[in-house]
CSV table of C-alpha atoms and ligand atoms in Angstrom, one decimal:
chain,number,residue,atom,x,y,z
A,1,MET,CA,38.3,12.7,-19.0
A,2,ASN,CA,36.8,10.0,-21.6
A,3,VAL,CA,33.6,11.4,-23.3
A,4,GLN,CA,31.5,8.1,-25.2
A,5,GLU,CA,29.2,9.1,-27.9
A,6,ASN,CA,25.6,7.4,-28.8
A,7,ILE,CA,25.8,4.6,-25.9
A,8,SER,CA,23.4,2.5,-24.7
A,9,LEU,CA,22.1,3.6,-21.0
A,10,LYS,CA,20.4,0.0,-20.0
A,11,GLN,CA,23.3,-1.1,-17.6
A,12,TYR,CA,22.8,2.6,-15.8
A,13,ASN,CA,19.1,2.6,-15.3
A,14,THR,CA,17.8,-0.3,-12.7
A,15,PHE,CA,14.3,-0.1,-14.9
A,16,GLY,CA,17.0,-1.8,-17.5
A,17,ILE,CA,15.0,0.7,-20.1
A,18,ASP,CA,17.4,0.4,-23.8
A,19,ALA,CA,17.8,4.0,-24.3
A,20,ALA,CA,20.8,5.7,-25.6
A,21,ALA,CA,22.6,8.8,-24.6
A,22,LYS,CA,24.0,11.4,-27.2
A,23,TYR,CA,26.7,11.7,-25.2
A,24,PHE,CA,28.0,9.9,-21.8
A,25,ALA,CA,31.2,10.7,-19.5
A,26,THR,CA,31.9,10.0,-16.0
A,27,PHE,CA,33.9,12.5,-13.2
A,28,GLU,CA,35.6,11.5,-10.4
A,29,SER,CA,36.1,14.8,-8.9
A,30,ILE,CA,34.2,18.7,-9.8
A,31,ALA,CA,37.5,20.0,-11.4
A,32,GLU,CA,36.7,16.3,-14.1
A,33,LEU,CA,32.9,17.5,-14.2
A,34,GLU,CA,33.9,21.3,-15.1
A,35,GLU,CA,36.1,20.3,-17.6
A,36,VAL,CA,33.4,18.1,-19.3
A,37,LEU,CA,30.9,21.1,-18.7
A,38,ASN,CA,33.5,23.6,-20.1
A,39,SER,CA,34.1,21.2,-23.3
A,40,LYS,CA,32.2,22.0,-26.7
A,41,LEU,CA,29.8,19.0,-26.1
A,42,GLN,CA,27.7,21.3,-23.8
A,43,THR,CA,24.2,21.2,-25.3
A,44,PRO,CA,21.9,23.8,-23.5
A,45,ASN,CA,19.4,22.3,-21.3
A,46,SER,CA,20.3,18.6,-21.9
A,47,LYS,CA,22.7,17.3,-19.0
A,48,LEU,CA,21.6,14.7,-16.6
A,49,ILE,CA,23.7,14.2,-13.8
A,50,LEU,CA,23.5,10.4,-13.0
A,51,GLY,CA,24.0,8.2,-9.9
A,52,GLY,CA,23.1,4.6,-9.9
A,53,GLY,CA,19.9,5.2,-12.2
A,54,SER,CA,17.7,3.6,-9.4
A,55,ASN,CA,15.1,6.6,-9.5
A,56,ILE,CA,14.6,7.6,-13.2
A,57,LEU,CA,12.5,6.4,-15.8
A,58,LEU,CA,13.9,7.0,-19.6
A,59,THR,CA,11.0,7.6,-21.8
A,60,LYS,CA,13.2,8.2,-24.8
A,61,ASP,CA,16.8,8.5,-25.9
A,62,PHE,CA,18.8,10.9,-24.2
A,63,ASP,CA,19.7,13.9,-26.8
A,64,GLY,CA,22.8,15.7,-24.7
A,65,ILE,CA,25.0,14.2,-22.3
A,66,VAL,CA,24.6,12.2,-19.2
A,67,LEU,CA,27.1,12.8,-16.4
A,68,LYS,CA,27.3,9.7,-14.0
A,69,ASN,CA,28.8,10.9,-11.0
A,70,GLU,CA,32.0,8.8,-9.3
A,71,ILE,CA,33.1,11.0,-6.5
A,72,LYS,CA,34.5,8.6,-3.9
A,73,GLY,CA,36.0,8.6,-0.5
A,74,ILE,CA,34.4,8.1,3.5
A,75,GLU,CA,36.2,10.2,5.9
A,76,VAL,CA,35.2,10.6,9.6
A,77,VAL,CA,35.9,14.6,9.7
A,78,ASN,CA,34.4,15.2,13.0
A,79,GLU,CA,33.7,13.7,16.7
A,80,ASP,CA,32.1,14.3,19.6
A,81,GLU,CA,30.8,12.8,22.7
A,82,ASP,CA,27.6,11.3,20.7
A,83,HIS,CA,28.6,11.6,17.5
A,84,ILE,CA,30.5,10.6,14.2
A,85,TYR,CA,30.3,13.0,11.6
A,86,ILE,CA,31.6,11.1,8.3
A,87,LYS,CA,31.8,13.0,4.8
A,88,VAL,CA,30.8,10.5,2.0
A,89,GLY,CA,31.5,11.1,-1.6
A,90,ALA,CA,28.3,11.0,-4.0
A,91,GLY,CA,29.9,8.1,-6.2
A,92,GLU,CA,30.1,6.0,-2.8
A,93,ASN,CA,27.2,3.1,-3.2
A,94,TRP,CA,24.6,3.6,-0.3
A,95,HIS,CA,24.0,0.3,0.6
A,96,GLN,CA,27.7,-0.4,1.0
A,97,PHE,CA,28.4,2.9,3.2
A,98,VAL,CA,25.0,1.2,5.3
A,99,MET,CA,27.3,-1.5,5.4
A,100,HIS,CA,30.2,0.4,6.6
A,101,CYS,CA,28.0,2.0,9.8
A,102,VAL,CA,26.6,-0.8,10.6
A,103,GLN,CA,30.4,-2.9,11.0
A,104,HIS,CA,31.5,-0.2,13.0
A,105,ASN,CA,28.5,0.6,15.4
A,106,TYR,CA,27.7,3.9,13.6
A,107,ALA,CA,24.0,4.0,14.3
A,108,GLY,CA,21.0,5.6,12.2
A,109,VAL,CA,21.2,4.2,9.0
A,110,GLU,CA,20.0,0.4,9.6
A,111,ASN,CA,16.9,1.0,8.7
A,112,LEU,CA,17.9,2.4,5.2
A,113,SER,CA,19.9,-1.1,4.5
A,114,LEU,CA,19.4,-2.3,0.9
A,115,ILE,CA,18.0,0.6,-0.7
A,116,PRO,CA,19.6,1.0,-3.9
A,117,GLY,CA,21.3,3.9,-5.9
A,118,ASN,CA,24.4,6.0,-5.0
A,119,VAL,CA,25.0,8.6,-1.9
A,120,GLY,CA,24.8,11.6,-4.1
A,121,ALA,CA,21.2,11.1,-4.4
A,122,SER,CA,19.9,9.9,-0.8
A,123,PRO,CA,19.3,14.1,0.2
A,124,MET,CA,17.5,14.4,-3.8
A,125,GLN,CA,14.0,12.9,-2.4
A,126,ASN,CA,15.4,12.7,1.2
A,127,ILE,CA,15.1,8.8,1.0
A,128,GLY,CA,13.3,7.1,3.4
A,129,ALA,CA,12.2,3.4,4.5
A,130,TYR,CA,11.2,1.7,7.6
A,131,GLY,CA,10.2,4.8,10.2
A,132,VAL,CA,13.8,6.7,9.2
A,133,GLU,CA,14.5,9.3,6.5
A,134,ILE,CA,17.8,10.6,5.3
A,135,LYS,CA,17.1,13.9,7.2
A,136,ASP,CA,17.4,12.4,10.3
A,137,VAL,CA,21.0,11.9,10.1
A,138,PHE,CA,22.1,14.7,7.4
A,139,TYR,CA,24.7,16.8,8.9
A,140,GLU,CA,25.4,18.8,5.6
A,141,LEU,CA,26.3,18.6,1.9
A,142,GLU,CA,28.6,20.3,-0.7
A,143,ALA,CA,27.5,21.0,-4.5
A,144,PHE,CA,28.5,22.7,-6.8
A,145,HIS,CA,26.2,25.2,-9.4
A,146,LYS,CA,26.4,23.9,-13.2
A,147,GLN,CA,25.8,27.2,-14.5
A,148,GLU,CA,27.6,29.8,-12.2
A,149,LYS,CA,30.6,27.3,-11.1
A,150,PHE,CA,31.0,27.8,-7.5
A,151,ILE,CA,30.9,25.1,-4.6
A,152,GLU,CA,28.1,26.0,-2.1
A,153,LYS,CA,27.4,23.9,1.7
A,154,PHE,CA,23.9,23.5,2.2
A,155,SER,CA,23.0,22.6,5.6
A,156,LEU,CA,19.8,20.7,7.1
A,157,THR,CA,17.5,23.7,7.4
A,158,ASP,CA,18.5,24.7,4.0
A,159,CYS,CA,17.7,21.7,2.3
A,160,ASP,CA,14.2,21.8,3.2
A,161,PHE,CA,13.1,17.9,3.7
A,162,GLY,CA,10.2,17.0,2.9
A,163,TYR,CA,8.5,13.4,2.6
A,164,ARG,CA,10.4,12.2,-0.6
A,165,GLU,CA,11.3,16.1,-1.3
A,166,SER,CA,14.0,18.6,-1.1
A,167,VAL,CA,15.1,21.9,-2.0
A,168,PHE,CA,16.9,19.6,-5.1
A,169,LYS,CA,13.7,18.7,-6.2
A,170,ASN,CA,11.9,22.4,-5.9
A,171,LYS,CA,13.7,25.3,-6.3
A,172,TYR,CA,16.8,24.4,-7.2
A,173,LYS,CA,15.6,21.6,-9.2
A,174,ASP,CA,18.6,21.0,-12.2
A,175,GLN,CA,20.7,23.1,-11.0
A,176,PHE,CA,23.6,21.8,-8.5
A,177,VAL,CA,25.4,18.8,-8.7
A,178,ILE,CA,25.9,17.2,-5.3
A,179,ALA,CA,29.5,16.4,-4.9
A,180,ASN,CA,29.6,14.9,-1.2
A,181,VAL,CA,27.2,14.7,2.2
A,182,THR,CA,28.1,14.5,5.8
A,183,TYR,CA,26.3,12.3,8.0
A,184,ARG,CA,25.9,12.8,11.8
A,185,LEU,CA,25.7,8.9,13.0
A,186,ASN,CA,24.9,8.1,16.8
A,187,LYS,CA,28.1,6.6,18.4
A,188,ARG,CA,25.3,5.2,21.1
A,189,PRO,CA,22.2,3.4,19.0
A,190,PHE,CA,18.4,4.7,19.3
A,191,PHE,CA,16.4,1.5,17.9
A,192,ASN,CA,13.4,2.0,15.4
A,193,THR,CA,11.5,-0.6,15.3
A,194,SER,CA,8.2,1.7,14.9
A,195,TYR,CA,7.3,0.1,11.8
A,196,GLY,CA,5.4,-2.9,12.2
A,197,ALA,CA,6.9,-5.5,10.3
A,198,ILE,CA,10.2,-4.9,12.0
A,199,ASN,CA,9.1,-6.4,14.9
A,200,GLN,CA,7.9,-9.4,13.3
A,201,GLU,CA,10.7,-9.8,11.2
A,202,LEU,CA,13.3,-9.5,14.7
A,203,GLU,CA,10.5,-12.1,16.1
A,204,ARG,CA,11.1,-14.6,13.4
A,205,MET,CA,15.0,-14.3,13.3
A,206,GLY,CA,14.7,-15.0,17.2
A,207,VAL,CA,16.7,-12.2,18.0
A,208,LYS,CA,16.7,-11.7,21.8
A,209,GLU,CA,19.1,-8.5,22.3
A,210,LEU,CA,18.3,-5.4,19.9
A,211,SER,CA,21.5,-4.1,17.8
A,212,ILE,CA,22.1,-2.0,14.5
A,213,GLN,CA,23.5,-5.5,12.8
A,214,ALA,CA,20.2,-6.9,13.9
A,215,ILE,CA,17.7,-4.5,12.5
A,216,SER,CA,19.7,-4.3,9.3
A,217,GLN,CA,19.2,-7.7,8.9
A,218,ALA,CA,15.5,-7.7,9.4
A,219,VAL,CA,14.9,-4.5,6.9
A,220,ILE,CA,17.3,-6.9,4.3
A,221,ASN,CA,15.0,-9.9,4.5
A,222,ILE,CA,11.8,-7.6,4.6
A,223,ARG,CA,12.9,-5.8,1.8
A,224,THR,CA,14.2,-8.9,-0.2
A,225,SER,CA,10.3,-11.0,0.8
A,226,LYS,CA,8.4,-8.3,-1.1
A,227,LEU,CA,10.6,-6.2,-3.1
A,228,PRO,CA,12.0,-6.9,-7.1
A,229,ASP,CA,15.9,-7.2,-7.4
A,230,PRO,CA,16.4,-5.0,-10.4
A,231,LYS,CA,18.9,-7.5,-11.7
A,232,GLU,CA,15.8,-9.8,-12.0
A,233,VAL,CA,13.2,-7.7,-13.0
A,234,GLY,CA,13.8,-3.6,-14.2
A,235,ASN,CA,12.2,-1.6,-11.6
A,236,ALA,CA,13.0,1.9,-9.6
A,237,GLY,CA,10.9,1.0,-6.3
A,238,SER,CA,7.9,2.8,-5.8
A,239,PHE,CA,6.8,4.4,-8.5
A,240,PHE,CA,4.0,7.0,-6.8
A,241,LYS,CA,4.6,8.7,-3.4
A,242,ASN,CA,1.9,7.9,-0.7
A,243,PRO,CA,-0.8,10.3,-1.2
A,244,ILE,CA,-1.1,13.1,1.9
A,245,ILE,CA,-5.1,14.2,2.1
A,246,SER,CA,-6.7,16.2,4.9
A,247,ASN,CA,-8.5,14.3,7.4
A,248,GLU,CA,-11.9,15.5,6.6
A,249,GLN,CA,-10.7,13.8,2.9
A,250,TYR,CA,-10.1,10.8,4.5
A,251,LEU,CA,-13.3,10.7,6.9
A,252,GLU,CA,-15.2,10.5,3.7
A,253,LEU,CA,-13.5,8.1,1.9
A,254,LYS,CA,-13.0,5.7,5.2
A,255,LYS,CA,-17.3,6.0,5.3
A,256,ALA,CA,-17.0,4.5,1.4
A,257,PHE,CA,-14.0,2.3,1.9
A,258,PRO,CA,-13.9,0.8,5.5
A,259,ASN,CA,-10.9,-1.0,4.8
A,260,ILE,CA,-8.4,1.8,3.2
A,261,VAL,CA,-5.0,1.4,4.5
A,262,ALA,CA,-4.0,5.2,6.1
A,263,PHE,CA,-1.6,6.7,8.6
A,264,PRO,CA,-1.8,9.8,10.6
A,265,SER,CA,0.5,12.1,8.7
A,266,GLY,CA,0.7,15.4,11.2
A,267,ASN,CA,-2.4,16.9,13.3
A,268,ASP,CA,-4.5,17.7,9.9
A,269,HIS,CA,-3.2,15.2,7.5
A,270,THR,CA,-3.6,11.5,6.7
A,271,LYS,CA,-0.9,9.5,4.3
A,272,LEU,CA,-2.9,7.1,2.2
A,273,ALA,CA,-1.3,3.7,1.2
A,274,ALA,CA,-1.2,4.4,-2.7
A,275,GLY,CA,-0.1,0.1,-3.1
A,276,TRP,CA,-3.3,-0.4,-1.5
A,277,LEU,CA,-5.2,1.9,-3.8
A,278,ILE,CA,-3.6,0.6,-6.9
A,279,GLU,CA,-4.3,-2.8,-6.0
A,280,GLN,CA,-7.9,-2.0,-5.2
A,281,CYS,CA,-8.4,-0.8,-8.6
A,282,GLY,CA,-7.4,-4.1,-10.1
A,283,TRP,CA,-4.0,-3.3,-11.3
A,284,LYS,CA,-1.2,-5.8,-9.2
A,285,GLY,CA,-0.2,-8.3,-11.4
A,286,TYR,CA,-0.9,-6.4,-14.5
A,287,ARG,CA,1.2,-7.2,-17.0
A,288,LYS,CA,0.8,-5.8,-20.5
A,289,GLY,CA,3.8,-6.5,-22.9
A,290,ASP,CA,6.7,-6.2,-20.9
A,291,ALA,CA,5.2,-3.5,-18.8
A,292,GLY,CA,3.9,-4.8,-15.5
A,293,CYS,CA,2.3,-3.5,-12.0
A,294,TYR,CA,4.6,-6.1,-9.7
A,295,PRO,CA,2.4,-8.5,-8.2
A,296,LYS,CA,3.9,-8.5,-4.7
A,297,GLN,CA,3.7,-4.9,-4.1
A,298,ALA,CA,1.2,-2.8,-6.3
A,299,LEU,CA,3.2,0.4,-5.6
A,300,VAL,CA,6.3,-1.1,-7.8
A,301,LEU,CA,6.2,-0.8,-11.7
A,302,VAL,CA,8.2,-3.2,-13.8
A,303,ASN,CA,9.7,-3.5,-17.1
A,304,TYR,CA,10.0,-7.6,-17.6
A,305,GLY,CA,12.3,-7.5,-20.3
A,306,SER,CA,12.4,-5.2,-23.4
A,307,ALA,CA,9.8,-2.5,-22.3
A,308,PRO,CA,10.3,0.7,-23.9
A,309,GLY,CA,10.4,3.6,-20.9
A,310,LYS,CA,7.3,5.1,-22.4
A,311,GLU,CA,5.2,2.3,-22.3
A,312,ILE,CA,5.8,1.9,-18.3
A,313,PHE,CA,4.7,5.9,-18.2
A,314,ASP,CA,1.7,5.4,-20.5
A,315,LEU,CA,0.8,2.7,-17.5
A,316,SER,CA,1.2,4.6,-15.2
A,317,GLU,CA,-0.7,7.1,-16.6
A,318,GLU,CA,-3.8,4.6,-16.9
A,319,ILE,CA,-2.9,4.3,-13.0
A,320,ILE,CA,-3.3,7.3,-12.0
A,321,GLN,CA,-6.6,8.2,-14.0
A,322,SER,CA,-8.3,4.8,-12.4
A,323,VAL,CA,-7.3,5.7,-9.3
A,324,LYS,CA,-8.7,9.6,-9.3
A,325,LYS,CA,-11.7,7.9,-10.6
A,326,THR,CA,-12.5,5.3,-8.0
A,327,PHE,CA,-10.9,7.5,-4.8
A,328,ARG,CA,-10.8,11.2,-6.4
A,329,VAL,CA,-7.2,11.0,-4.7
A,330,ASP,CA,-4.5,12.5,-7.3
A,331,LEU,CA,-1.1,10.1,-7.8
A,332,GLU,CA,2.1,12.0,-7.7
A,333,ARG,CA,5.0,10.2,-9.2
A,334,GLU,CA,8.1,9.7,-7.5
A,335,VAL,CA,10.3,8.3,-9.9
A,336,ASN,CA,12.1,11.2,-11.8
A,337,ILE,CA,11.0,11.0,-15.5
A,338,ILE,CA,13.2,11.8,-18.2
A,339,PHE,CA,11.7,13.0,-21.1
B,1,LIG,P1,19.4,8.3,-9.8
B,1,LIG,O1,18.3,7.0,-10.1
B,1,LIG,O2,20.7,8.1,-10.6
B,1,LIG,O3,19.1,10.0,-9.9
B,1,LIG,C1,17.9,10.4,-9.7
B,1,LIG,C2,18.0,11.5,-9.9
B,1,LIG,O4,19.0,12.0,-8.5
B,1,LIG,C3,18.1,12.3,-10.6
B,1,LIG,O5,17.3,13.0,-11.2
B,1,LIG,C4,19.2,12.6,-11.0
B,1,LIG,O6,19.4,13.5,-11.9
B,1,LIG,C5,19.6,13.3,-9.5
B,1,LIG,N1,21.1,13.0,-9.1
B,1,LIG,C6,21.4,12.0,-8.9
B,1,LIG,N2,23.0,12.2,-8.1
B,1,LIG,C7,23.0,13.0,-8.4
B,1,LIG,C8,24.0,14.1,-7.6
B,1,LIG,N3,24.7,13.9,-7.3
B,1,LIG,N4,23.9,15.3,-7.9
B,1,LIG,C9,22.6,16.3,-8.5
B,1,LIG,N5,21.3,15.4,-8.6
B,1,LIG,C10,21.7,14.1,-8.5
B,1,LIG,N6,14.1,5.4,-2.0
B,1,LIG,C11,13.6,5.1,-0.7
B,1,LIG,O7,13.6,6.5,-0.6
B,1,LIG,N7,13.2,4.2,0.0
B,1,LIG,C12,13.1,3.1,-0.5
B,1,LIG,O8,12.8,2.5,0.4
B,1,LIG,C13,13.5,2.6,-2.0
B,1,LIG,N8,13.5,1.3,-2.0
B,1,LIG,C14,14.0,1.1,-3.4
B,1,LIG,C15,13.9,-0.1,-4.1
B,1,LIG,C16,14.1,-0.4,-5.4
B,1,LIG,C17,14.4,-2.2,-5.5
B,1,LIG,C18,14.5,0.3,-6.0
B,1,LIG,C19,14.8,0.2,-7.6
B,1,LIG,C20,14.8,1.3,-5.8
B,1,LIG,C21,14.0,2.0,-4.2
B,1,LIG,N9,14.3,3.3,-3.8
B,1,LIG,C22,13.9,3.6,-2.6
B,1,LIG,C23,14.5,4.5,-4.9
B,1,LIG,C24,16.0,5.0,-5.1
B,1,LIG,O9,16.7,3.9,-4.7
B,1,LIG,C25,16.4,6.2,-4.1
B,1,LIG,O10,15.5,6.9,-4.7
B,1,LIG,C26,18.1,6.6,-4.7
B,1,LIG,O11,18.5,7.7,-4.1
B,1,LIG,C27,18.3,6.7,-5.8
B,1,LIG,O12,19.5,6.9,-5.7
B,1,LIG,P2,20.0,6.6,-7.4
B,1,LIG,O13,22.3,6.9,-7.2
B,1,LIG,O14,20.2,5.7,-8.4
B,1,LIG,O15,20.3,8.1,-8.1
B,2,LIG,N1,-0.1,-2.6,0.4
B,2,LIG,C1,-1.8,-2.8,-0.2
B,2,LIG,N2,-1.0,-4.0,-1.5
B,2,LIG,C2,0.1,-3.7,-2.5
B,2,LIG,C3,1.2,-3.1,-1.2
B,2,LIG,C4,0.8,-2.3,0.0
B,2,LIG,O1,-2.5,-2.9,0.4
B,2,LIG,O2,0.1,-4.2,-3.2
B,2,LIG,C5,-0.6,-1.6,1.8
B,2,LIG,C6,-0.3,-2.7,3.0
B,2,LIG,O3,-1.5,-2.7,3.7
B,2,LIG,C7,0.9,-2.2,3.5
B,2,LIG,C8,0.6,-0.8,3.3
B,2,LIG,O4,0.4,-0.6,1.8
B,2,LIG,O5,0.9,-2.7,5.1
B,2,LIG,C9,2.5,-0.4,2.9
B,2,LIG,O6,3.2,-1.0,2.2
B,2,LIG,P1,4.7,-1.3,2.4
B,2,LIG,O7,5.1,-1.1,4.0
B,2,LIG,O8,5.3,-1.8,1.5
B,2,LIG,O9,5.0,0.6,2.3
B,2,LIG,P2,4.4,1.2,1.0
B,2,LIG,O10,3.8,2.2,1.5
B,2,LIG,O11,4.2,0.9,-0.2
B,2,LIG,C10,6.5,3.1,1.8
B,2,LIG,C11,8.2,3.5,0.8
B,2,LIG,C12,9.3,2.5,0.4
B,2,LIG,C13,9.3,2.1,1.7
B,2,LIG,C14,8.8,1.4,2.7
B,2,LIG,C15,8.9,1.1,3.9
B,2,LIG,C16,6.8,5.0,-0.6
B,2,LIG,C17,6.5,5.7,-1.8
B,2,LIG,N3,7.4,4.4,-0.7
B,2,LIG,O12,6.3,1.9,0.7
B,2,LIG,O13,10.0,3.2,-0.3
B,2,LIG,O14,10.6,1.0,1.5
B,2,LIG,O15,7.9,2.2,2.9
B,2,LIG,O16,9.1,2.4,4.8
B,2,LIG,O17,6.7,5.9,0.1
B,2,LIG,C18,10.6,3.6,-2.5
B,2,LIG,O18,10.7,4.9,-2.2
B,2,LIG,O19,11.0,3.4,-4.0
B,2,LIG,C19,10.1,2.7,-1.5
B,2,LIG,C20,10.6,1.5,-1.7
């Protein structure tokens, strides 16, 4: 265990925010994590568990200890006629795990290709894209309770997954460190091409016979065409969630804004495209200093170079206020704000 002091976190967050951590350590096992937690460095209420740093916004220097999870390992732990069960260390890179599955013909995560970050964060907000969410392939996970120092298993129902939600963002917020996740993948693929853009891309690619490899490549192509690469422009993907409102409120909005982009969400609710709402308020392509709203996708806020996290946060606040004023809809941040 090597604890560093006063280091810049710029390379550890995809927004590229140059905030400092008072202490910084990595851990490759729960035993190593316990060692750090038991050391004299621990400062109450100021521990940040870090994966790939692709869903956080640091608003200032972090006056505590940042603990980067580097627990590794990909292991087939069980198999039945239809499924393969793979246990993956929280510190494994998500996209590399997806590529491992695609190469071995384990189906289920191909639609989630190219999502940045690590395996350990995938259940935190039930990552999702192109018609699939982690809950569709999740089997169980093991997590360590930081305060009480025990390891607990969580099943699918224990995690209480919802749209960009889980028990770890709510009831157990900041309590557990996810050590590993077991996914249940399919030996026989169920192709999910329900998201319109996938079919269009498969057609453009000239794909005659569907495969998980082709779907993965189609998703990679779509994502590269509209989302900024954090290596070039700092960002954390969608900054806000797509708001879910009652069908009643939606019908009122539709009268006033006939072009509003929306999708059914269960029987009684409608999900609005937040990108559309933000674009209509005139923010798409906006830039003030190095903080901006991405010109190709209004839901993504960006750091063009050296924006302080506070400026990105302030921009997000202005966007929330203007969407509220124009549409009377509340936007909720998807990115975890570190104050
Ligand atoms: P971090 O940013 O390191 O952490 C996120 C949160 O989880 C923090 O609160 C952290 O404390 C906590 N955490 C991390 N690891 C652990 C652990 N092991 N135990 C306990 N807590 C932990 N997300 C989607 O859902 N769909 C997308 O399509 C998508 N596209 C994106 C595109 C781009 C270009 C970018 C930059 C981001 C995108 N994201 C997307 C968001 C992000 O990739 C995911 O939320 C990802 O799962 C975050 O992983 P991470 O390891 O980087 O988490
Ligand atoms: N739109 C606009 N203007 C914009 C952006 C979007 O009008 O600037 C409208 C378009 O009509 C478009 C629709 O919104 O068809 C939906 O846009 P898109 O397909 O890009 O998806 P999204 O709803 O903006 C969500 C997720 C993404 C995920 C994609 C694909 C959330 C908050 N975001 O974005 O996840 O990759 O769908 O499934 O649910 C992330 O969580 O970080 C993320 C990138």
